[in-house]
XYZ file of C-alpha atoms in Angstrom:
719
model
C 52.649 97.629 182.301
C 52.013 95.200 184.933
C 50.988 96.745 188.682
C 53.476 95.855 191.134
C 52.785 95.791 194.880
C 54.095 99.120 195.794
C 52.894 102.053 193.755
C 55.197 104.339 195.542
C 59.103 104.358 195.112
C 61.160 105.763 197.377
C 63.527 107.450 194.741
C 60.352 109.358 193.548
C 61.271 112.660 195.030
C 64.549 112.587 192.951
C 62.771 113.130 190.032
C 59.252 114.777 190.885
C 60.305 118.381 190.478
C 62.120 117.825 186.923
C 60.717 118.752 183.550
C 61.387 116.446 180.643
C 60.392 115.705 177.459
C 61.167 113.909 174.374
C 63.430 115.603 171.747
C 61.581 117.108 169.189
C 62.927 115.091 166.402
C 62.040 111.873 167.868
C 59.379 109.989 165.741
C 56.812 107.828 167.114
C 54.915 105.390 164.903
C 52.187 102.955 166.146
C 52.781 98.965 165.595
C 50.935 95.808 166.127
C 53.125 93.397 167.429
C 51.446 89.828 168.221
C 47.883 91.606 168.294
C 48.856 93.959 170.827
C 49.517 97.907 170.283
C 53.066 99.272 170.824
C 54.396 102.602 170.276
C 58.146 103.166 168.563
C 60.158 105.417 169.187
C 63.223 106.516 167.025
C 66.006 109.212 166.812
C 67.056 109.493 163.251
C 70.332 111.293 164.347
C 71.616 108.507 166.656
C 69.785 105.327 164.949
C 68.384 104.646 168.314
C 64.693 102.465 168.710
C 62.543 102.700 171.693
C 59.614 100.237 172.254
C 56.561 101.431 174.583
C 53.199 99.812 175.563
C 50.264 102.215 175.428
C 50.293 103.083 179.124
C 53.762 103.771 179.203
C 53.678 106.224 176.030
C 50.472 107.803 177.409
C 52.679 108.970 180.688
C 55.534 110.355 178.201
C 53.517 111.551 175.932
C 51.957 114.321 178.523
C 55.520 115.499 179.515
C 56.703 118.494 178.696
C 58.652 121.537 179.672
C 55.788 123.378 180.850
C 54.805 120.699 183.632
C 56.911 118.502 185.954
C 56.878 114.835 186.235
C 55.148 115.209 189.655
C 52.088 117.174 188.017
C 51.900 114.712 185.290
C 51.658 111.960 187.821
C 48.983 113.525 189.506
C 46.766 113.785 186.522
C 46.602 110.223 186.241
C 45.891 109.755 189.796
C 43.193 112.098 189.410
C 42.092 110.434 186.206
C 41.822 106.595 187.534
C 40.244 105.415 184.456
C 43.297 105.960 182.425
C 46.014 103.403 182.861
C 49.391 104.648 183.733
C 52.851 103.019 185.276
C 53.678 102.903 188.662
C 56.638 105.496 189.914
C 58.906 102.695 189.987
C 58.286 101.816 186.479
C 58.307 105.685 185.578
C 61.842 105.899 186.945
C 62.958 102.806 184.983
C 61.154 104.027 181.930
C 62.612 107.806 182.127
C 66.591 106.398 182.716
C 66.194 104.138 179.817
C 64.663 106.905 177.494
C 67.578 109.033 178.762
C 70.364 106.457 178.292
C 69.122 106.020 174.771
C 69.352 110.274 174.172
C 65.675 110.511 173.301
C 65.130 112.891 176.430
C 65.783 116.473 177.130
C 64.971 118.393 180.286
C 65.799 121.554 182.279
C 69.176 121.744 183.514
C 71.086 119.842 181.116
C 73.939 117.632 183.009
C 71.749 117.397 186.562
C 69.406 114.510 186.341
C 69.317 113.053 189.709
C 70.063 109.380 189.215
C 69.565 109.257 185.689
C 73.242 110.357 184.872
C 74.435 107.391 186.971
C 72.324 105.266 184.795
C 73.464 106.534 181.660
C 77.159 106.527 182.687
C 76.571 102.762 184.020
C 74.703 102.197 180.240
C 77.632 103.663 178.359
C 80.105 101.588 180.518
C 77.960 98.539 179.975
C 78.374 99.328 175.908
C 81.704 99.845 175.758
C 82.617 96.741 177.758
C 80.721 94.882 175.420
C 82.343 96.268 172.517
C 85.924 95.146 174.186
C 84.296 91.710 175.249
C 82.794 91.095 172.210
C 86.010 90.513 169.959
C 84.563 88.403 167.515
C 82.645 91.540 166.172
C 84.032 94.855 166.470
C 82.012 97.489 164.147
C 84.127 100.539 162.793
C 81.444 103.137 161.022
C 83.259 104.875 158.076
C 80.749 106.818 156.261
C 77.162 107.723 155.383
C 76.113 105.697 152.338
C 72.193 106.763 152.217
C 72.553 109.462 149.285
C 74.347 106.857 147.247
C 71.606 104.439 147.502
C 69.307 107.023 146.698
C 70.936 107.545 143.529
C 71.067 103.622 142.968
C 67.379 102.609 143.756
C 65.593 104.119 140.647
C 68.179 101.981 138.365
C 68.015 98.758 140.137
C 64.343 98.801 141.819
C 63.075 96.500 138.861
C 64.877 93.396 140.964
C 61.908 93.153 143.212
C 59.471 93.021 140.407
C 58.155 89.744 139.236
C 60.728 90.100 136.492
C 63.511 90.317 138.933
C 62.134 87.271 141.034
C 61.982 85.219 137.781
C 65.753 86.188 136.936
C 66.631 85.199 140.438
C 65.187 81.852 140.370
C 66.634 81.003 136.791
C 70.150 81.852 137.755
C 70.072 80.045 141.416
C 68.144 76.977 140.057
C 70.375 76.484 137.004
C 73.466 77.063 138.980
C 72.455 74.391 141.725
C 72.011 72.204 138.680
C 75.720 72.911 137.364
C 76.833 72.157 140.466
C 75.283 68.808 140.953
C 76.457 67.903 137.380
C 80.058 68.336 138.537
C 79.682 67.414 142.088
C 82.556 64.900 142.159
C 84.675 67.278 140.831
C 83.331 70.304 142.985
C 83.850 67.650 146.145
C 87.577 67.186 145.392
C 88.187 70.599 144.624
C 86.463 71.576 148.040
C 89.057 69.631 150.019
C 91.968 72.078 149.255
C 89.746 75.108 150.194
C 91.970 75.895 152.993
C 95.159 74.992 151.754
C 97.744 78.250 151.857
C 97.567 79.009 147.755
C 94.013 79.497 148.317
C 93.684 81.597 151.184
C 93.980 84.942 149.582
C 91.195 83.998 146.874
C 89.077 82.614 149.869
C 89.237 85.922 151.660
C 88.951 87.993 148.442
C 85.884 85.838 147.885
C 84.271 86.265 151.069
C 85.129 90.218 151.167
C 83.118 90.499 147.950
C 80.401 88.289 148.720
C 79.799 90.262 151.982
C 80.465 93.571 150.121
C 77.413 92.599 148.096
C 75.339 91.050 150.855
C 75.269 94.096 152.662
C 74.493 96.125 149.758
C 71.523 94.117 149.162
C 70.065 94.772 152.910
C 71.022 98.888 152.051
C 69.437 98.764 148.782
C 66.122 96.935 149.738
C 66.224 99.252 153.118
C 66.096 102.570 150.880
C 63.759 100.982 148.435
C 61.243 100.671 151.216
C 61.746 104.528 152.417
C 64.187 103.655 155.294
C 67.488 105.200 155.849
C 71.085 104.002 155.862
C 72.915 105.874 157.725
C 76.061 104.117 158.621
C 78.357 101.731 156.687
C 81.895 100.575 157.660
C 84.198 97.904 158.339
C 83.508 95.022 161.183
C 86.157 92.993 162.343
C 84.952 89.312 162.519
C 87.781 86.894 164.279
C 89.510 90.159 163.825
C 89.361 89.987 159.947
C 87.863 92.779 158.450
C 84.667 92.764 156.785
C 82.113 95.250 155.306
C 78.745 96.226 157.258
C 75.709 98.452 156.638
C 73.469 99.675 159.216
C 69.872 99.178 158.205
C 68.133 98.968 161.365
C 65.909 101.885 160.252
C 63.790 98.993 158.449
C 62.218 98.635 161.822
C 60.492 101.821 161.052
C 58.947 100.324 158.140
C 54.863 99.659 159.087
C 54.853 96.544 156.514
C 56.042 93.395 157.971
C 56.650 91.794 154.624
C 58.674 94.631 153.780
C 60.816 94.172 157.190
C 61.072 90.628 156.217
C 62.563 91.666 152.549
C 65.046 93.969 154.047
C 66.323 90.925 156.588
C 66.358 88.557 153.453
C 68.123 91.029 151.029
C 71.625 89.499 152.154
C 70.645 85.847 151.584
C 69.039 86.427 148.127
C 71.898 88.201 146.819
C 74.241 85.421 148.228
C 72.464 82.587 146.656
C 72.283 84.933 143.324
C 75.815 85.052 143.291
C 76.486 81.483 144.216
C 74.214 80.458 141.075
C 75.984 82.845 138.911
C 79.436 81.561 139.740
C 78.387 78.145 139.381
C 77.992 78.792 135.760
C 81.194 80.871 135.421
C 83.180 77.813 137.404
C 81.912 75.245 135.451
C 82.599 77.224 132.045
C 86.074 78.915 132.996
C 89.310 76.863 132.312
C 91.263 75.282 134.731
C 93.999 77.125 136.331
C 92.547 80.639 135.363
C 91.778 83.449 137.828
C 88.284 83.446 136.557
C 87.574 79.650 137.856
C 89.435 80.599 141.011
C 87.800 83.263 142.085
C 84.266 81.978 141.022
C 84.598 78.967 142.834
C 85.647 80.567 146.062
C 82.755 83.156 145.644
C 80.460 80.017 144.825
C 81.345 78.083 148.059
C 81.765 80.765 150.649
C 78.229 82.711 149.419
C 76.283 78.995 149.811
C 77.791 78.505 153.015
C 77.271 81.858 154.380
C 73.262 81.934 153.434
C 72.849 78.322 154.437
C 74.611 78.188 157.701
C 74.952 81.266 159.034
C 72.825 84.156 157.788
C 69.600 82.329 157.498
C 70.308 80.511 160.998
C 68.102 82.211 163.654
C 70.073 81.290 166.559
C 72.574 83.990 165.981
C 72.089 87.652 165.489
C 72.229 87.660 161.878
C 69.721 87.837 158.822
C 67.825 84.737 160.024
C 67.302 86.333 163.068
C 65.458 89.600 162.509
C 63.373 87.275 159.949
C 62.372 84.647 162.691
C 62.028 87.665 164.863
C 59.443 89.723 162.537
C 57.640 86.090 161.464
C 56.941 85.283 165.394
C 56.013 89.005 166.139
C 58.500 89.313 169.006
C 60.780 92.287 168.857
C 64.082 91.900 170.563
C 63.718 88.452 170.834
C 67.083 87.674 172.059
C 67.241 89.881 175.002
C 63.499 89.144 175.963
C 64.321 85.425 175.700
C 67.183 85.622 178.257
C 65.020 88.335 180.699
C 62.269 85.580 180.398
C 64.808 82.668 181.402
C 66.507 85.023 183.988
C 63.074 85.478 185.705
C 62.311 81.598 185.924
C 65.930 81.021 187.405
C 65.379 83.812 189.846
C 62.269 82.232 190.808
C 63.436 78.909 190.858
C 66.769 78.971 192.670
C 66.053 82.182 194.820
C 62.480 81.648 195.662
C 61.499 85.184 194.869
C 61.871 87.242 191.696
C 62.398 90.964 191.373
C 61.818 91.354 187.653
C 58.822 91.390 185.720
C 58.456 88.566 182.756
C 58.756 90.318 179.429
C 56.091 87.991 178.038
C 52.425 88.868 178.451
C 51.195 85.431 176.879
C 51.549 81.931 177.203
C 52.379 81.476 173.820
C 54.979 84.122 173.858
C 56.511 82.826 176.629
C 56.918 79.509 175.201
C 58.835 80.979 172.034
C 61.018 82.992 174.511
C 61.880 80.014 176.546
C 62.607 77.757 173.388
C 64.801 80.449 171.897
C 66.598 81.430 174.765
C 67.653 77.820 175.488
C 68.448 76.690 172.094
C 70.068 80.045 171.066
C 72.406 79.394 174.305
C 73.357 76.029 173.652
C 74.104 77.095 170.167
C 76.123 80.373 171.078
C 78.466 77.833 173.570
C 78.921 75.557 170.461
C 79.897 78.165 168.039
C 82.265 79.821 170.517
C 83.911 76.538 171.236
C 84.295 76.194 167.409
C 85.646 79.966 167.033
C 88.030 79.433 169.878
C 89.483 76.285 168.686
C 90.033 78.055 165.047
C 91.618 81.128 166.671
C 93.871 79.063 169.006
C 95.027 76.859 166.350
C 96.337 79.932 164.436
C 97.112 82.110 167.333
C 97.736 80.596 170.572
C 97.984 84.077 171.945
C 94.699 85.756 170.616
C 93.124 82.660 171.352
C 93.681 82.859 175.027
C 92.603 86.887 175.434
C 89.406 85.743 173.347
C 89.145 82.887 176.222
C 89.769 85.032 179.034
C 87.293 87.956 177.532
C 84.697 85.803 177.526
C 85.039 83.913 180.840
C 84.713 87.649 182.045
C 82.106 88.538 180.211
C 79.725 85.176 180.074
C 81.090 84.194 183.780
C 82.624 86.903 186.067
C 80.562 90.119 185.392
C 76.983 88.037 185.642
C 78.189 86.889 188.998
C 79.323 90.051 190.246
C 75.760 91.245 189.244
C 73.982 88.398 190.741
C 75.683 89.191 194.185
C 75.219 92.763 193.546
C 71.869 92.397 193.103
C 71.328 90.236 196.140
C 73.132 92.351 198.222
C 71.452 95.967 197.592
C 68.167 95.341 195.659
C 65.836 97.244 197.938
C 62.970 95.016 196.811
C 64.768 91.860 198.743
C 64.943 93.928 202.043
C 63.001 91.602 203.699
C 63.626 88.207 202.296
C 67.262 88.808 201.856
C 68.371 86.219 204.649
C 66.080 83.603 202.928
C 67.395 84.451 199.373
C 71.158 83.988 200.438
C 70.563 80.718 202.471
C 68.680 79.377 199.344
C 71.313 80.324 197.066
C 73.979 78.683 199.236
C 72.133 75.735 199.579
C 72.043 75.721 195.669
C 75.629 76.016 195.351
C 76.455 73.474 197.778
C 73.752 71.290 196.205
C 75.552 71.819 192.994
C 79.010 71.435 194.046
C 78.003 67.963 196.147
C 76.487 66.332 192.749
C 79.316 67.883 190.540
C 82.623 67.361 192.598
C 81.775 65.171 195.527
C 79.484 62.179 194.704
C 80.936 59.598 192.612
C 78.728 58.901 189.314
C 79.299 56.093 186.694
C 81.914 56.614 184.696
C 82.301 54.434 181.046
C 83.940 54.137 177.969
C 81.831 53.463 174.418
C 84.775 52.213 171.810
C 83.496 51.134 168.295
C 84.214 47.887 167.244
C 83.119 44.763 164.945
C 81.789 41.347 165.623
C 84.399 38.556 164.756
C 83.618 34.821 164.514
C 86.515 32.962 165.950
C 86.485 30.171 163.036
C 85.766 32.503 160.235
C 87.507 31.672 156.959
C 87.700 34.166 153.910
C 86.758 32.497 150.559
C 88.711 33.699 147.221
C 88.632 32.820 143.357
C 91.312 30.257 142.545
C 90.795 31.126 138.821
C 89.704 33.960 136.800
C 86.505 33.988 134.766
C 82.923 35.367 134.217
C 80.016 34.869 137.051
C 77.890 31.940 135.740
C 75.740 31.079 139.022
C 75.583 31.731 142.368
C 74.488 28.351 144.145
C 74.246 29.764 147.536
C 72.804 33.238 148.863
C 74.341 34.893 151.865
C 73.063 33.821 154.974
C 72.197 30.285 154.020
C 74.511 27.169 155.720
C 76.999 25.380 153.640
C 78.565 21.921 153.901
C 82.387 21.640 153.501
C 83.132 21.054 149.645
C 79.853 22.423 148.774
C 79.743 24.566 145.426
C 79.245 28.501 146.067
C 79.390 29.831 142.962
C 80.343 28.510 139.346
C 82.678 30.858 136.925
C 83.156 30.600 133.385
C 86.357 31.052 131.299
C 85.962 29.568 127.806
C 90.115 30.271 126.970
C 90.853 27.814 129.946
C 88.119 25.194 128.739
C 90.098 25.513 125.619
C 93.499 25.212 127.025
C 92.279 22.066 128.595
C 91.566 20.607 125.081
C 94.800 21.776 123.546
C 96.893 20.197 125.952
C 94.828 16.866 126.074
C 95.575 16.529 122.089
C 99.182 17.426 122.579
C 99.481 14.923 125.207
C 97.635 12.185 123.010
C 99.599 13.220 119.841
C 102.990 12.954 121.762
C 101.766 9.515 123.401
C 101.035 8.104 119.927
C 104.875 9.652 118.798
C 106.099 7.660 121.606
C 104.510 4.498 120.834
C 105.855 4.913 117.083
C 109.178 5.418 118.502
C 109.311 2.535 120.581
C 109.407 0.501 117.440
C 111.225 2.690 114.573
C 113.542 5.454 116.528
C 114.449 4.329 120.073
C 116.884 7.369 120.173
C 113.569 9.616 119.957
C 112.430 8.297 123.574
C 114.378 9.911 125.970
C 113.164 13.753 124.392
C 109.555 12.491 123.880
C 109.327 11.052 127.494
C 110.551 14.900 128.553
C 108.071 16.392 126.315
C 105.325 14.296 127.489
C 105.928 14.466 131.109
C 105.841 18.852 130.531
C 102.291 18.407 128.513
C 101.027 16.126 131.251
C 102.130 19.239 133.845
C 100.381 21.659 131.745
C 97.240 19.543 131.700
C 97.264 19.362 135.542
C 97.400 22.618 135.922
C 94.966 23.634 133.536
C 92.669 21.327 134.466
C 93.571 22.588 138.254
C 92.519 26.314 136.649
C 89.137 24.869 135.200
C 88.352 23.137 138.467
C 88.810 26.400 140.050
C 86.113 27.754 138.511
C 83.716 26.609 141.010
C 84.116 27.991 144.275
C 83.558 25.351 147.061
C 83.552 25.638 150.637
C 86.838 24.549 152.426
C 84.545 24.385 155.945
C 81.069 23.990 157.071
C 79.111 27.206 158.352
C 77.037 30.128 157.134
C 77.734 31.581 153.884
C 78.220 35.344 154.121
C 78.817 36.555 150.925
C 78.762 39.843 148.933
C 76.057 38.650 146.342
C 75.106 42.503 145.421
C 78.643 43.005 144.105
C 79.250 39.806 141.801
C 76.089 39.736 139.595
C 76.152 37.017 136.879
C 78.395 38.008 133.930
C 80.600 40.031 135.792
C 84.233 39.469 135.392
C 86.285 38.225 138.254
C 89.855 38.286 138.660
C 91.822 35.198 140.090
C 92.221 36.319 144.041
C 88.759 38.050 144.674
C 87.291 37.852 147.768
C 83.877 36.526 147.673
C 82.904 36.450 151.024
C 82.995 34.522 154.694
C 82.312 31.166 155.798
C 81.348 31.552 159.667
C 81.306 28.691 161.962
C 78.684 29.877 164.298
C 79.684 28.241 167.714
C 82.484 30.725 168.680
C 81.979 34.430 168.610
C 84.072 37.389 169.561
C 84.166 41.404 169.860
C 87.517 43.412 168.553
C 87.144 47.111 169.570
C 89.687 49.909 168.882
C 90.520 52.481 171.889
C 92.485 55.581 171.161
C 95.338 57.084 173.065
C 93.131 58.566 175.692
C 90.850 55.825 176.372
C 93.782 53.522 176.510
C 95.327 55.465 179.513
C 92.341 54.624 181.501
C 92.018 51.275 180.637
C 95.870 50.350 181.945
C 94.999 52.132 185.132
C 91.927 49.454 185.594
C 90.896 45.925 185.406
C 88.308 45.377 182.840
C 85.836 43.231 185.229
C 82.466 44.658 183.440
C 82.428 45.043 179.615
C 79.622 44.894 177.750
C 78.459 44.886 173.666
C 75.845 46.644 172.113
C 75.386 45.857 168.710
C 74.071 48.545 165.868
C 70.626 48.056 164.720
C 69.762 46.305 168.501
C 71.194 48.532 170.743
C 68.503 48.041 172.988
C 70.229 44.765 173.610
C 73.336 44.355 175.939
C 75.379 41.043 175.590
C 78.524 40.546 178.489
C 82.203 39.757 177.118
C 84.327 37.598 178.788
C 88.316 37.139 178.675
C 88.748 40.801 177.912
C 91.972 41.489 176.926
C 94.066 44.550 175.951
C 97.095 44.716 173.079
C 99.713 46.164 174.944
C 101.013 47.516 171.573
C 99.439 50.454 169.561
C 98.812 50.111 165.737
C 97.345 51.392 163.034
C 95.587 49.183 160.873
C 91.740 48.787 161.511
C 90.431 45.284 162.050
C 87.601 46.142 159.611
C 86.516 48.537 157.047
C 83.242 48.936 158.739
C 85.653 51.156 161.568
C 86.765 53.369 159.613
C 85.133 57.022 158.131
C 84.971 55.929 154.824
C 82.522 52.951 155.671
C 80.539 55.362 158.102
C 82.277 54.237 161.003
C 83.863 56.689 163.761
C 87.500 56.523 163.068
C 89.392 58.982 161.504
C 91.319 57.460 158.449
C 93.987 58.250 155.841
C 94.013 55.699 153.260
C 92.760 51.987 152.102
C 95.367 49.441 152.477
C 94.355 45.872 151.651
C 91.097 45.021 153.082
C 91.944 46.953 156.108
C 92.156 50.584 156.757
C 94.980 52.875 158.105
C 94.117 55.354 160.747
C 94.887 58.786 161.191
C 96.535 58.141 164.505
C 97.562 54.962 166.411
C 95.095 52.999 168.545
C 95.281 50.326 170.794
C 92.710 46.763 170.039
C 90.677 45.661 172.775
C 89.520 41.951 172.350
C 86.580 39.888 174.284
C 84.740 36.361 173.751
C 80.863 36.241 174.016
C 80.117 33.534 176.234
C 77.326 32.286 174.435
C 75.337 33.105 171.183
C 72.829 35.709 171.783
C 69.294 35.824 170.275
C 70.268 38.273 167.732
C 71.485 38.222 163.937
C 75.379 37.539 163.986
C 77.048 38.693 160.961
C 81.141 38.590 160.963
C 81.961 41.964 160.720
C 78.855 43.741 162.015
C 79.498 47.027 164.004
C 78.882 47.743 167.188
C 80.035 49.229 170.359
C 82.050 47.748 173.271
C 81.160 49.558 176.796
C 83.708 49.265 179.419
C 82.837 50.213 182.965
C 85.126 51.898 184.932
C 84.989 53.151 188.427
C 82.869 55.937 189.598
C 84.124 59.325 189.346
C 82.575 62.539 190.291
C 81.665 64.342 187.078
C 83.686 67.578 187.437
C 86.766 64.916 187.672
C 85.878 63.417 184.607
C 85.243 66.654 182.721
C 88.361 67.999 183.523
C 90.195 64.929 182.563
C 88.380 65.010 179.117
C 89.777 68.763 179.071
C 93.234 67.938 180.053
C 92.990 64.942 177.326
C 91.667 67.242 174.327
C 94.277 70.092 174.962
C 97.157 67.984 175.304
C 95.924 65.991 172.164
C 95.204 68.946 169.793
C 98.090 71.361 171.053
C 100.917 68.741 172.206
C 101.007 70.302 175.390
């Protein structure tokens, strides 16, 4: 342990004459973490673990009922070559050991100062359980004897043959899923349908039961003890759990990683096996429904949650062992707190948990990333619970606000007010804290900050002309490629339709026959002239229509401009029905940009003048172009001006269905239209997506965030 400036503690007299020792059942094991020696103390009855550095264990190992703490301290003073902790560190060390129920001492129940620490520790644990509404554990039984009986039968699963079987099932199951990906995607859309919820919960419970069984089985296989199993409430939903924390006593790091990996291996095996069952089972059967839900829940659970090291599931313990940093989460928060205290208070009263630069970097990276992920995860869980149960969601938000905000604030104030290490600098620290709070308040709530909206939209040519086929036929030749200029009347594409060409020949022959009959009737049968005139007129009309349709097989430009066609969609030989859209002829002299504003953004636009508006096109976001004559449509609508804005084409607007060449948005919106003053030096493509950036009057950040939060609540919960 690091030596602080003051070796003597004013509280030492409270424990100097006490006689304490470790309980006789406490086990001690040496372990190397990141090339450093540590001692692991474990209580097999309470499943408690405690890690000590060599100097701390050197002091604890000499404690006994035959000598006082002062006598042990005197021994280290008489032997200065022996490393030992300071008096303050000894007090903290014994308090932690006592709180973990690892110490015994004379006069049970009369441990000055330490009883209060233990009570405080118990209160903190109870409060943590109450605040952790998302995960409450209820132990039910001891599964150790059952696992001892099962291990000899299933131990072969961790042999090479077991690994081969696992790999075979997982890979073949993945192939089945890929072969039926389209059907699976359609089926997964109804995963949260009311009639599927019972199957979903049953599958999830089964997956978690076998997941926990995998942890316990591997822990017992490698010699660990599994003393607790029960129910854990996850977002108030009961799920099974097994306590395999004794795996930390395993000397082999690879074995510890295997125990942590056991649940993920089981879930992936289940996913592969159920992939086969789902593909083989008949539609509408119980086996198909159950295997589908097990396959989906086990694969998603294994990949998105259990393998994720940012939450305290299996991936966390695997990463902790790979890095050689026990208690990775708690130590990362201690490291962050140490640096924050040093930065914002100008003085630190804590000792950083990291002893190496590399370890410091890992702790800071993990602390920051896990903190951000924790906030995002809570926000998702909160919205999920509120969507289902508004009151429970409110209680959950209140508990987290107290646990993550109120309690840390109270501890900070109490630390600043009563910590004896701040006696000489307390005024300076309080002044620095007040200045930090004032500066933060000034930045967030007083100083106006830039405020702007970014709306998705598309580039439009003001004189764009859509081109469609006038006749149906097979594509024979494309005379113009997309991006090339065309003149009015120029041929763009030629189609072929043998039936239409034959129809012209038939009509020409029929007209020639009728004309000959008319000539003969003028000399022989004058009475037949009138009917023949009508037949000739009808034949001429049919011939004219047939020739028009044949002429329509050659698609021509009705105006000059740049041809923007969908060449890849119309290969030679493809059949095109009449009215097929081929592309657009764009006159490159006048361009505009059309964006969509949702209901929340529209409220800001109605209240302010649109004086400064710019455009950024996708692919060239480094270039910004001004917009003029910006106007907002006063009526909301739901049909988007381009399919490129909808989700199905990679856009940002949620859509429901395709309607013609447009897309029906899930929610109504307002159109914002602006004109580009001149042609920018970029590729101007009709329908190219981008963003309209609207600069609004500056407002403090806190004001902007509160407004966004209010709009989110109103929109989501109709309040």
